[in-house]
Amino acid sequence: MTVFGSCNMDLVAYVATPPQRGETVHGREFRTVSGGKGANQAIAAARAGAHTAMVGAVGADEFGARIRETLQRCAVDTRGLREVPGHSGTAHIVVDDAGGNSIIVIPAANGTVTAPAEGDEERIAASQSLLLQLEIPLDGVTAAAETARRHGVPVVLTPAPAVELPASVLDRVDVLVPNEHEAAVLTGHHDPEQAMRDLLKRVPEVVITMGDRGSFYGNRAGDRIDMPAYPARAVDTTAAGDTFVGVLSVAVATGVQRREALRRASAASALSVQRNGASSSMPTAREVDEFLAAATGDR
C-alpha cells in the first residue's frame, strides 16, 4: 500500500474548553506528535498489518527528522519521503475535555508535493491500493491518482480539508471516504442518504463517517451498510478519521468483505479516540482483534 500525502508535526494544546475569539485560556498540557493526514493513514495501515510506503515531503528541520523517525519506527517505508529546503508542515491543534478539536494546518514542505518524483510511479504501481488526502496541492493528488489508474491500482481518497473537487480528480477515485461535513461540501446535502446518492454518481463506492453515529457505506450496485460506532469514552478525536481510513483501506485491499472491513475500521477508530495524540493513538491489528473479540453484539 502507498500513501501519497502530507506529513506534519502536530503541536497539541489540551484545554478544558477552547478559547473564543479574543479570549485567552489556560491549558493543562502541551505535546508535539508526528502527524499529518498522509503520515497518520500510513501509520494506521502499517499497524493494521500492511506493507506501507509513504510518499511526500518534509523540511530540512528537526520536525522533518522526527517525522521520518516516527514513520520508520512504525515500519513505514520512507524511501519516497523527500527532504526539501525550509520548514516541515505543522498542525496547531486545540483539544478540549470533550475530546473535540480545532486545527490550523500550515503546509510548508507539503506544498512542494505537486507530482510524483523519481521512483514514486514504481512504488504506486507495486501497491494494492493508493491512499490520498487533500493536505497537498491538488495537482499532486490528481497526478498520483492518474498514475494509480494507469497501473490498475485502486484509489482511496479522503476529501479533507473539504473543498469542491473537479471531475479530473473524482473520475480517478474508486472509494471516497468523507465525513458528514465533507460530504455536504461536495454535494450541498446535509442528509447522508442524499449525499450518498449524489456522490455515487461520481465514484463507485462511498463511506460517509459520522462520528459517534458510525458510518454509512454505499456502492453503485445499490448495496447499503449502516455500521454503528462502538461505544468509547473519547479523550482525543484528532486522528480517528485517519485511523478509520487506514484500517478500512487495508481490509479492502486484502479482499475483506465490506461489512467486516467497516467493523474493523470502526473498532480501530474507537480505540484511537481513547488515547491522546494522532499517530501515537493508533491500534495494532492484534489490538483490533482483541477489541472485536471482547465487544458484545453481532455487527
PDB file of C-alpha atoms in Angstrom:
ATOM      1  CA  MET A   1       0.000   0.000   0.000  1.00  0.00           C
ATOM      2  CA  THR A   2       1.212   3.515  -0.809  1.00  0.00           C
ATOM      3  CA  VAL A   3       0.134   6.735   0.872  1.00  0.00           C
ATOM      4  CA  PHE A   4       0.733   9.884  -1.165  1.00  0.00           C
ATOM      5  CA  GLY A   5       0.183  12.920   1.006  1.00  0.00           C
ATOM      6  CA  SER A   6       1.040  15.151   3.905  1.00  0.00           C
ATOM      7  CA  CYS A   7       3.370  14.917   6.876  1.00  0.00           C
ATOM      8  CA  ASN A   8       3.091  17.406   9.738  1.00  0.00           C
ATOM      9  CA  MET A   9       4.303  17.929  13.238  1.00  0.00           C
ATOM     10  CA  ASP A  10       1.222  18.282  15.432  1.00  0.00           C
ATOM     11  CA  LEU A  11       1.529  20.965  18.116  1.00  0.00           C
ATOM     12  CA  VAL A  12      -1.241  19.993  20.528  1.00  0.00           C
ATOM     13  CA  ALA A  13      -2.646  22.054  23.407  1.00  0.00           C
ATOM     14  CA  TYR A  14      -5.100  20.412  25.831  1.00  0.00           C
ATOM     15  CA  VAL A  15      -7.691  22.703  27.451  1.00  0.00           C
ATOM     16  CA  ALA A  16     -10.930  22.381  29.398  1.00  0.00           C
ATOM     17  CA  THR A  17     -12.808  24.492  26.825  1.00  0.00           C
ATOM     18  CA  PRO A  18     -11.408  26.086  23.654  1.00  0.00           C
ATOM     19  CA  PRO A  19     -10.922  29.867  23.596  1.00  0.00           C
ATOM     20  CA  GLN A  20     -13.390  32.116  21.845  1.00  0.00           C
ATOM     21  CA  ARG A  21     -12.194  34.939  19.600  1.00  0.00           C
ATOM     22  CA  GLY A  22     -10.212  37.434  21.653  1.00  0.00           C
ATOM     23  CA  GLU A  23     -10.124  35.137  24.688  1.00  0.00           C
ATOM     24  CA  THR A  24      -7.103  33.655  26.471  1.00  0.00           C
ATOM     25  CA  VAL A  25      -7.472  30.403  28.413  1.00  0.00           C
ATOM     26  CA  HIS A  26      -5.108  28.262  30.471  1.00  0.00           C
ATOM     27  CA  GLY A  27      -4.148  24.893  29.032  1.00  0.00           C
ATOM     28  CA  ARG A  28      -3.171  21.898  31.116  1.00  0.00           C
ATOM     29  CA  GLU A  29      -0.722  20.180  28.751  1.00  0.00           C
ATOM     30  CA  PHE A  30       1.230  20.594  25.500  1.00  0.00           C
ATOM     31  CA  ARG A  31       2.621  17.880  23.230  1.00  0.00           C
ATOM     32  CA  THR A  32       4.398  17.611  19.898  1.00  0.00           C
ATOM     33  CA  VAL A  33       3.360  14.495  17.966  1.00  0.00           C
ATOM     34  CA  SER A  34       4.142  13.441  14.401  1.00  0.00           C
ATOM     35  CA  GLY A  35       1.014  13.682  12.272  1.00  0.00           C
ATOM     36  CA  GLY A  36      -0.463  14.935   9.020  1.00  0.00           C
ATOM     37  CA  LYS A  37      -3.276  13.065   7.333  1.00  0.00           C
ATOM     38  CA  GLY A  38      -0.918  11.227   4.997  1.00  0.00           C
ATOM     39  CA  ALA A  39       1.508  10.106   7.697  1.00  0.00           C
ATOM     40  CA  ASN A  40      -1.366   9.218  10.022  1.00  0.00           C
ATOM     41  CA  GLN A  41      -3.003   6.992   7.421  1.00  0.00           C
ATOM     42  CA  ALA A  42       0.336   5.369   6.609  1.00  0.00           C
ATOM     43  CA  ILE A  43       0.912   4.513  10.273  1.00  0.00           C
ATOM     44  CA  ALA A  44      -2.658   3.249  10.680  1.00  0.00           C
ATOM     45  CA  ALA A  45      -2.229   0.992   7.629  1.00  0.00           C
ATOM     46  CA  ALA A  46       1.145  -0.289   8.802  1.00  0.00           C
ATOM     47  CA  ARG A  47      -0.177  -1.082  12.269  1.00  0.00           C
ATOM     48  CA  ALA A  48      -3.098  -2.858  10.632  1.00  0.00           C
ATOM     49  CA  GLY A  49      -0.581  -5.222   9.047  1.00  0.00           C
ATOM     50  CA  ALA A  50       0.047  -3.802   5.566  1.00  0.00           C
ATOM     51  CA  HIS A  51       3.426  -3.170   3.985  1.00  0.00           C
ATOM     52  CA  THR A  52       3.099   0.609   3.629  1.00  0.00           C
ATOM     53  CA  ALA A  53       5.152   3.205   1.760  1.00  0.00           C
ATOM     54  CA  MET A  54       4.906   6.944   2.461  1.00  0.00           C
ATOM     55  CA  VAL A  55       5.388   9.401  -0.414  1.00  0.00           C
ATOM     56  CA  GLY A  56       5.596  13.095   0.430  1.00  0.00           C
ATOM     57  CA  ALA A  57       7.956  15.771   1.720  1.00  0.00           C
ATOM     58  CA  VAL A  58       9.338  17.140   4.983  1.00  0.00           C
ATOM     59  CA  GLY A  59      11.523  20.167   5.603  1.00  0.00           C
ATOM     60  CA  ALA A  60      15.213  20.224   6.437  1.00  0.00           C
ATOM     61  CA  ASP A  61      14.489  20.833  10.110  1.00  0.00           C
ATOM     62  CA  GLU A  62      14.152  18.993  13.414  1.00  0.00           C
ATOM     63  CA  PHE A  63      10.457  18.311  12.818  1.00  0.00           C
ATOM     64  CA  GLY A  64      11.235  16.627   9.500  1.00  0.00           C
ATOM     65  CA  ALA A  65      13.771  14.332  11.115  1.00  0.00           C
ATOM     66  CA  ARG A  66      11.331  13.415  13.890  1.00  0.00           C
ATOM     67  CA  ILE A  67       8.502  12.712  11.431  1.00  0.00           C
ATOM     68  CA  ARG A  68      10.735  10.402   9.406  1.00  0.00           C
ATOM     69  CA  GLU A  69      11.916   8.634  12.560  1.00  0.00           C
ATOM     70  CA  THR A  70       8.332   8.099  13.751  1.00  0.00           C
ATOM     71  CA  LEU A  71       7.272   6.613  10.408  1.00  0.00           C
ATOM     72  CA  GLN A  72      10.262   4.281  10.349  1.00  0.00           C
ATOM     73  CA  ARG A  73       9.630   3.197  13.932  1.00  0.00           C
ATOM     74  CA  CYS A  74       6.105   2.250  12.851  1.00  0.00           C
ATOM     75  CA  ALA A  75       7.501   0.112   9.983  1.00  0.00           C
ATOM     76  CA  VAL A  76       6.537   2.574   7.219  1.00  0.00           C
ATOM     77  CA  ASP A  77       8.856   2.640   4.190  1.00  0.00           C
ATOM     78  CA  THR A  78      10.132   6.248   3.921  1.00  0.00           C
ATOM     79  CA  ARG A  79      12.250   5.988   0.773  1.00  0.00           C
ATOM     80  CA  GLY A  80       9.624   8.111  -1.020  1.00  0.00           C
ATOM     81  CA  LEU A  81       9.658  10.799   1.702  1.00  0.00           C
ATOM     82  CA  ARG A  82      11.879  13.515   0.292  1.00  0.00           C
ATOM     83  CA  GLU A  83      13.543  16.354   2.194  1.00  0.00           C
ATOM     84  CA  VAL A  84      13.164  19.902   0.838  1.00  0.00           C
ATOM     85  CA  PRO A  85      14.620  23.241   1.985  1.00  0.00           C
ATOM     86  CA  GLY A  86      12.669  25.138   4.622  1.00  0.00           C
ATOM     87  CA  HIS A  87      10.178  24.048   7.264  1.00  0.00           C
ATOM     88  CA  SER A  88       8.117  20.900   7.670  1.00  0.00           C
ATOM     89  CA  GLY A  89       4.346  21.191   7.752  1.00  0.00           C
ATOM     90  CA  THR A  90       2.726  21.859  11.115  1.00  0.00           C
ATOM     91  CA  ALA A  91      -0.749  21.416  12.562  1.00  0.00           C
ATOM     92  CA  HIS A  92      -1.734  23.584  15.521  1.00  0.00           C
ATOM     93  CA  ILE A  93      -4.384  21.667  17.456  1.00  0.00           C
ATOM     94  CA  VAL A  94      -6.576  22.531  20.441  1.00  0.00           C
ATOM     95  CA  VAL A  95      -8.182  19.530  22.174  1.00  0.00           C
ATOM     96  CA  ASP A  96     -10.925  20.101  24.763  1.00  0.00           C
ATOM     97  CA  ASP A  97     -12.149  17.937  27.635  1.00  0.00           C
ATOM     98  CA  ALA A  98     -14.969  16.523  25.492  1.00  0.00           C
ATOM     99  CA  GLY A  99     -12.385  15.123  23.072  1.00  0.00           C
ATOM    100  CA  GLY A 100     -13.243  17.634  20.350  1.00  0.00           C
ATOM    101  CA  ASN A 101     -10.596  19.527  18.434  1.00  0.00           C
ATOM    102  CA  SER A 102      -9.919  22.504  16.185  1.00  0.00           C
ATOM    103  CA  ILE A 103      -6.932  22.523  13.839  1.00  0.00           C
ATOM    104  CA  ILE A 104      -4.888  25.038  11.834  1.00  0.00           C
ATOM    105  CA  VAL A 105      -2.638  23.416   9.220  1.00  0.00           C
ATOM    106  CA  ILE A 106       0.393  25.220   7.752  1.00  0.00           C
ATOM    107  CA  PRO A 107       1.507  23.173   4.707  1.00  0.00           C
ATOM    108  CA  ALA A 108       5.150  24.346   4.325  1.00  0.00           C
ATOM    109  CA  ALA A 109       7.042  21.366   2.770  1.00  0.00           C
ATOM    110  CA  ASN A 110       3.760  19.665   1.862  1.00  0.00           C
ATOM    111  CA  GLY A 111       3.176  22.439  -0.659  1.00  0.00           C
ATOM    112  CA  THR A 112       6.024  21.103  -2.796  1.00  0.00           C
ATOM    113  CA  VAL A 113       4.316  17.747  -3.435  1.00  0.00           C
ATOM    114  CA  THR A 114       2.854  18.686  -6.810  1.00  0.00           C
ATOM    115  CA  ALA A 115       3.656  15.457  -8.706  1.00  0.00           C
ATOM    116  CA  PRO A 116       5.206  12.025  -8.182  1.00  0.00           C
ATOM    117  CA  ALA A 117       9.003  12.206  -8.021  1.00  0.00           C
ATOM    118  CA  GLU A 118      11.545   9.702  -9.340  1.00  0.00           C
ATOM    119  CA  GLY A 119      10.708   6.213  -8.101  1.00  0.00           C
ATOM    120  CA  ASP A 120       7.177   7.106  -6.976  1.00  0.00           C
ATOM    121  CA  GLU A 121       5.453   5.599 -10.018  1.00  0.00           C
ATOM    122  CA  GLU A 122       7.117   2.259  -9.318  1.00  0.00           C
ATOM    123  CA  ARG A 123       6.016   2.402  -5.672  1.00  0.00           C
ATOM    124  CA  ILE A 124       2.435   3.146  -6.636  1.00  0.00           C
ATOM    125  CA  ALA A 125       2.376   0.502  -9.373  1.00  0.00           C
ATOM    126  CA  ALA A 126       3.538  -2.174  -6.921  1.00  0.00           C
ATOM    127  CA  SER A 127       0.822  -1.324  -4.372  1.00  0.00           C
ATOM    128  CA  GLN A 128      -2.516  -2.955  -3.628  1.00  0.00           C
ATOM    129  CA  SER A 129      -4.057   0.485  -3.173  1.00  0.00           C
ATOM    130  CA  LEU A 130      -3.202   4.197  -3.107  1.00  0.00           C
ATOM    131  CA  LEU A 131      -4.406   6.440  -0.272  1.00  0.00           C
ATOM    132  CA  LEU A 132      -4.834  10.171  -0.939  1.00  0.00           C
ATOM    133  CA  GLN A 133      -5.924  13.234   1.050  1.00  0.00           C
ATOM    134  CA  LEU A 134      -6.088  16.977   0.319  1.00  0.00           C
ATOM    135  CA  GLU A 135      -3.341  18.437   2.525  1.00  0.00           C
ATOM    136  CA  ILE A 136      -1.020  18.624  -0.509  1.00  0.00           C
ATOM    137  CA  PRO A 137      -1.631  20.602  -3.744  1.00  0.00           C
ATOM    138  CA  LEU A 138      -4.496  19.323  -5.871  1.00  0.00           C
ATOM    139  CA  ASP A 139      -2.093  18.929  -8.815  1.00  0.00           C
ATOM    140  CA  GLY A 140      -0.184  16.345  -6.772  1.00  0.00           C
ATOM    141  CA  VAL A 141      -3.357  14.486  -5.814  1.00  0.00           C
ATOM    142  CA  THR A 142      -4.511  14.385  -9.442  1.00  0.00           C
ATOM    143  CA  ALA A 143      -1.151  13.220 -10.769  1.00  0.00           C
ATOM    144  CA  ALA A 144      -0.856  10.458  -8.176  1.00  0.00           C
ATOM    145  CA  ALA A 145      -4.400   9.258  -8.870  1.00  0.00           C
ATOM    146  CA  GLU A 146      -3.707   9.223 -12.607  1.00  0.00           C
ATOM    147  CA  THR A 147      -0.542   7.190 -12.002  1.00  0.00           C
ATOM    148  CA  ALA A 148      -2.528   4.652  -9.981  1.00  0.00           C
ATOM    149  CA  ARG A 149      -5.224   4.446 -12.668  1.00  0.00           C
ATOM    150  CA  ARG A 150      -2.641   3.706 -15.377  1.00  0.00           C
ATOM    151  CA  HIS A 151      -1.403   0.735 -13.365  1.00  0.00           C
ATOM    152  CA  GLY A 152      -4.812  -0.564 -12.264  1.00  0.00           C
ATOM    153  CA  VAL A 153      -4.240   0.334  -8.601  1.00  0.00           C
ATOM    154  CA  PRO A 154      -7.429   1.201  -6.615  1.00  0.00           C
ATOM    155  CA  VAL A 155      -7.539   4.772  -5.261  1.00  0.00           C
ATOM    156  CA  VAL A 156      -8.983   5.659  -1.845  1.00  0.00           C
ATOM    157  CA  LEU A 157      -9.477   9.387  -1.219  1.00  0.00           C
ATOM    158  CA  THR A 158     -10.247  11.251   1.991  1.00  0.00           C
ATOM    159  CA  PRO A 159     -11.510  14.662   0.764  1.00  0.00           C
ATOM    160  CA  ALA A 160     -10.068  16.645   3.669  1.00  0.00           C
ATOM    161  CA  PRO A 161      -9.685  19.531   4.164  1.00  0.00           C
ATOM    162  CA  ALA A 162     -13.064  19.842   2.468  1.00  0.00           C
ATOM    163  CA  VAL A 163     -13.092  21.563  -0.936  1.00  0.00           C
ATOM    164  CA  GLU A 164     -15.125  21.139  -4.084  1.00  0.00           C
ATOM    165  CA  LEU A 165     -13.380  18.597  -6.297  1.00  0.00           C
ATOM    166  CA  PRO A 166     -13.246  18.584 -10.105  1.00  0.00           C
ATOM    167  CA  ALA A 167     -14.100  15.573 -12.223  1.00  0.00           C
ATOM    168  CA  SER A 168     -10.392  15.264 -13.065  1.00  0.00           C
ATOM    169  CA  VAL A 169      -9.896  14.012  -9.502  1.00  0.00           C
ATOM    170  CA  LEU A 170     -13.137  12.148  -8.753  1.00  0.00           C
ATOM    171  CA  ASP A 171     -13.063  10.245 -12.059  1.00  0.00           C
ATOM    172  CA  ARG A 172      -9.899   8.534 -10.804  1.00  0.00           C
ATOM    173  CA  VAL A 173     -11.219   7.601  -7.344  1.00  0.00           C
ATOM    174  CA  ASP A 174     -12.534   4.118  -6.517  1.00  0.00           C
ATOM    175  CA  VAL A 175     -13.509   4.620  -2.855  1.00  0.00           C
ATOM    176  CA  LEU A 176     -14.346   8.046  -1.393  1.00  0.00           C
ATOM    177  CA  VAL A 177     -14.336   8.397   2.414  1.00  0.00           C
ATOM    178  CA  PRO A 178     -15.689  11.799   3.509  1.00  0.00           C
ATOM    179  CA  ASN A 179     -17.092  12.717   6.897  1.00  0.00           C
ATOM    180  CA  GLU A 180     -20.537  14.327   7.076  1.00  0.00           C
ATOM    181  CA  HIS A 181     -19.171  17.860   6.701  1.00  0.00           C
ATOM    182  CA  GLU A 182     -17.008  16.946   3.715  1.00  0.00           C
ATOM    183  CA  ALA A 183     -19.889  15.095   2.052  1.00  0.00           C
ATOM    184  CA  ALA A 184     -22.036  18.215   2.461  1.00  0.00           C
ATOM    185  CA  VAL A 185     -19.342  20.432   0.912  1.00  0.00           C
ATOM    186  CA  LEU A 186     -19.069  18.081  -2.087  1.00  0.00           C
ATOM    187  CA  THR A 187     -22.818  17.706  -2.652  1.00  0.00           C
ATOM    188  CA  GLY A 188     -24.671  20.511  -0.866  1.00  0.00           C
ATOM    189  CA  HIS A 189     -26.686  17.858   1.018  1.00  0.00           C
ATOM    190  CA  HIS A 190     -26.510  17.550   4.794  1.00  0.00           C
ATOM    191  CA  ASP A 191     -28.584  14.368   4.800  1.00  0.00           C
ATOM    192  CA  PRO A 192     -26.180  11.385   4.447  1.00  0.00           C
ATOM    193  CA  GLU A 193     -28.562   9.404   2.217  1.00  0.00           C
ATOM    194  CA  GLN A 194     -28.965  12.296  -0.215  1.00  0.00           C
ATOM    195  CA  ALA A 195     -25.227  12.966  -0.160  1.00  0.00           C
ATOM    196  CA  MET A 196     -24.584   9.264  -0.796  1.00  0.00           C
ATOM    197  CA  ARG A 197     -26.847   9.204  -3.868  1.00  0.00           C
ATOM    198  CA  ASP A 198     -25.114  12.256  -5.303  1.00  0.00           C
ATOM    199  CA  LEU A 199     -21.581  11.003  -4.634  1.00  0.00           C
ATOM    200  CA  LEU A 200     -22.267   7.606  -6.204  1.00  0.00           C
ATOM    201  CA  LYS A 201     -22.896   9.394  -9.496  1.00  0.00           C
ATOM    202  CA  ARG A 202     -19.231  10.394  -9.370  1.00  0.00           C
ATOM    203  CA  VAL A 203     -17.397   7.467  -7.705  1.00  0.00           C
ATOM    204  CA  PRO A 204     -18.116   3.694  -7.462  1.00  0.00           C
ATOM    205  CA  GLU A 205     -18.022   3.348  -3.652  1.00  0.00           C
ATOM    206  CA  VAL A 206     -18.547   5.771  -0.763  1.00  0.00           C
ATOM    207  CA  VAL A 207     -18.165   5.565   3.008  1.00  0.00           C
ATOM    208  CA  ILE A 208     -19.512   8.544   4.973  1.00  0.00           C
ATOM    209  CA  THR A 209     -18.195   8.694   8.535  1.00  0.00           C
ATOM    210  CA  MET A 210     -20.478  10.230  11.154  1.00  0.00           C
ATOM    211  CA  GLY A 211     -18.502  10.289  14.397  1.00  0.00           C
ATOM    212  CA  ASP A 212     -20.245   8.592  17.292  1.00  0.00           C
ATOM    213  CA  ARG A 213     -23.151   7.690  14.959  1.00  0.00           C
ATOM    214  CA  GLY A 214     -20.960   5.318  12.992  1.00  0.00           C
ATOM    215  CA  SER A 215     -20.504   5.103   9.236  1.00  0.00           C
ATOM    216  CA  PHE A 216     -22.644   4.647   6.135  1.00  0.00           C
ATOM    217  CA  TYR A 217     -21.484   2.660   3.079  1.00  0.00           C
ATOM    218  CA  GLY A 218     -22.905   2.556  -0.420  1.00  0.00           C
ATOM    219  CA  ASN A 219     -21.968   1.422  -3.924  1.00  0.00           C
ATOM    220  CA  ARG A 220     -23.416   1.695  -7.419  1.00  0.00           C
ATOM    221  CA  ALA A 221     -24.864  -1.825  -7.209  1.00  0.00           C
ATOM    222  CA  GLY A 222     -27.308  -0.497  -4.619  1.00  0.00           C
ATOM    223  CA  ASP A 223     -25.705  -2.048  -1.556  1.00  0.00           C
ATOM    224  CA  ARG A 224     -26.038  -0.056   1.669  1.00  0.00           C
ATOM    225  CA  ILE A 225     -24.474  -0.770   5.075  1.00  0.00           C
ATOM    226  CA  ASP A 226     -25.116   1.175   8.277  1.00  0.00           C
ATOM    227  CA  MET A 227     -22.285   0.484  10.727  1.00  0.00           C
ATOM    228  CA  PRO A 228     -22.896   1.743  14.276  1.00  0.00           C
ATOM    229  CA  ALA A 229     -19.951   3.170  16.178  1.00  0.00           C
ATOM    230  CA  TYR A 230     -18.544   1.190  19.081  1.00  0.00           C
ATOM    231  CA  PRO A 231     -19.057   2.958  22.421  1.00  0.00           C
ATOM    232  CA  ALA A 232     -15.922   4.749  23.570  1.00  0.00           C
ATOM    233  CA  ARG A 233     -15.050   7.445  26.074  1.00  0.00           C
ATOM    234  CA  ALA A 234     -13.273   9.952  23.839  1.00  0.00           C
ATOM    235  CA  VAL A 235     -10.272  11.834  25.173  1.00  0.00           C
ATOM    236  CA  ASP A 236      -8.852  12.965  21.793  1.00  0.00           C
ATOM    237  CA  THR A 237     -10.530  12.532  18.405  1.00  0.00           C
ATOM    238  CA  THR A 238      -7.667  14.068  16.380  1.00  0.00           C
ATOM    239  CA  ALA A 239      -6.740  11.002  14.303  1.00  0.00           C
ATOM    240  CA  ALA A 240      -9.962   8.991  14.475  1.00  0.00           C
ATOM    241  CA  GLY A 241     -10.817   9.570  10.819  1.00  0.00           C
ATOM    242  CA  ASP A 242      -7.306   8.757   9.589  1.00  0.00           C
ATOM    243  CA  THR A 243      -7.275   5.588  11.694  1.00  0.00           C
ATOM    244  CA  PHE A 244     -10.627   4.572  10.194  1.00  0.00           C
ATOM    245  CA  VAL A 245      -9.447   5.147   6.615  1.00  0.00           C
ATOM    246  CA  GLY A 246      -6.096   3.417   7.075  1.00  0.00           C
ATOM    247  CA  VAL A 247      -7.629   0.287   8.570  1.00  0.00           C
ATOM    248  CA  LEU A 248     -10.534   0.274   6.097  1.00  0.00           C
ATOM    249  CA  SER A 249      -8.136   0.508   3.160  1.00  0.00           C
ATOM    250  CA  VAL A 250      -6.047  -2.427   4.365  1.00  0.00           C
ATOM    251  CA  ALA A 251      -9.143  -4.574   4.813  1.00  0.00           C
ATOM    252  CA  VAL A 252     -10.493  -3.657   1.376  1.00  0.00           C
ATOM    253  CA  ALA A 253      -7.112  -4.175  -0.341  1.00  0.00           C
ATOM    254  CA  THR A 254      -6.791  -7.659   1.142  1.00  0.00           C
ATOM    255  CA  GLY A 255     -10.220  -8.777  -0.014  1.00  0.00           C
ATOM    256  CA  VAL A 256     -12.125  -8.481   3.259  1.00  0.00           C
ATOM    257  CA  GLN A 257     -15.890  -8.135   2.757  1.00  0.00           C
ATOM    258  CA  ARG A 258     -17.134  -4.568   3.119  1.00  0.00           C
ATOM    259  CA  ARG A 259     -19.168  -5.166   6.296  1.00  0.00           C
ATOM    260  CA  GLU A 260     -16.205  -6.751   8.052  1.00  0.00           C
ATOM    261  CA  ALA A 261     -13.914  -4.007   6.739  1.00  0.00           C
ATOM    262  CA  LEU A 262     -16.227  -1.403   8.282  1.00  0.00           C
ATOM    263  CA  ARG A 263     -16.314  -3.328  11.572  1.00  0.00           C
ATOM    264  CA  ARG A 264     -12.534  -3.345  11.780  1.00  0.00           C
ATOM    265  CA  ALA A 265     -12.267   0.327  10.870  1.00  0.00           C
ATOM    266  CA  SER A 266     -14.932   1.251  13.424  1.00  0.00           C
ATOM    267  CA  ALA A 267     -13.182  -0.751  16.149  1.00  0.00           C
ATOM    268  CA  ALA A 268      -9.817   0.841  15.364  1.00  0.00           C
ATOM    269  CA  SER A 269     -11.358   4.305  15.456  1.00  0.00           C
ATOM    270  CA  ALA A 270     -12.991   3.570  18.841  1.00  0.00           C
ATOM    271  CA  LEU A 271      -9.634   2.508  20.236  1.00  0.00           C
ATOM    272  CA  SER A 272      -7.849   5.597  18.866  1.00  0.00           C
ATOM    273  CA  VAL A 273     -10.186   8.164  20.457  1.00  0.00           C
ATOM    274  CA  GLN A 274      -9.459   6.721  23.901  1.00  0.00           C
ATOM    275  CA  ARG A 275      -5.792   7.740  23.575  1.00  0.00           C
ATOM    276  CA  ASN A 276      -4.053  11.091  23.256  1.00  0.00           C
ATOM    277  CA  GLY A 277      -2.276  12.166  20.097  1.00  0.00           C
ATOM    278  CA  ALA A 278      -2.539  11.308  16.424  1.00  0.00           C
ATOM    279  CA  SER A 279      -0.039   8.691  15.290  1.00  0.00           C
ATOM    280  CA  SER A 280       0.504   7.679  18.917  1.00  0.00           C
ATOM    281  CA  SER A 281      -3.159   6.693  19.326  1.00  0.00           C
ATOM    282  CA  MET A 282      -3.464   4.152  16.514  1.00  0.00           C
ATOM    283  CA  PRO A 283      -4.034   0.482  17.411  1.00  0.00           C
ATOM    284  CA  THR A 284      -2.285  -2.598  16.061  1.00  0.00           C
ATOM    285  CA  ALA A 285      -4.106  -5.378  14.200  1.00  0.00           C
ATOM    286  CA  ARG A 286      -3.877  -7.521  17.340  1.00  0.00           C
ATOM    287  CA  GLU A 287      -5.483  -4.798  19.469  1.00  0.00           C
ATOM    288  CA  VAL A 288      -8.339  -4.520  16.960  1.00  0.00           C
ATOM    289  CA  ASP A 289      -8.799  -8.314  17.022  1.00  0.00           C
ATOM    290  CA  GLU A 290      -8.910  -8.335  20.831  1.00  0.00           C
ATOM    291  CA  PHE A 291     -11.343  -5.400  20.898  1.00  0.00           C
ATOM    292  CA  LEU A 292     -13.717  -7.134  18.477  1.00  0.00           C
ATOM    293  CA  ALA A 293     -13.493 -10.423  20.376  1.00  0.00           C
ATOM    294  CA  ALA A 294     -14.483  -8.625  23.572  1.00  0.00           C
ATOM    295  CA  ALA A 295     -17.222  -6.476  22.016  1.00  0.00           C
ATOM    296  CA  THR A 296     -20.799  -7.515  22.676  1.00  0.00           C
ATOM    297  CA  GLY A 297     -23.345  -7.935  19.935  1.00  0.00           C
ATOM    298  CA  ASP A 298     -23.012  -9.226  16.404  1.00  0.00           C
ATOM    299  CA  ARG A 299     -22.104  -6.467  13.985  1.00  0.00           C
TER     300      ARG A 299
END
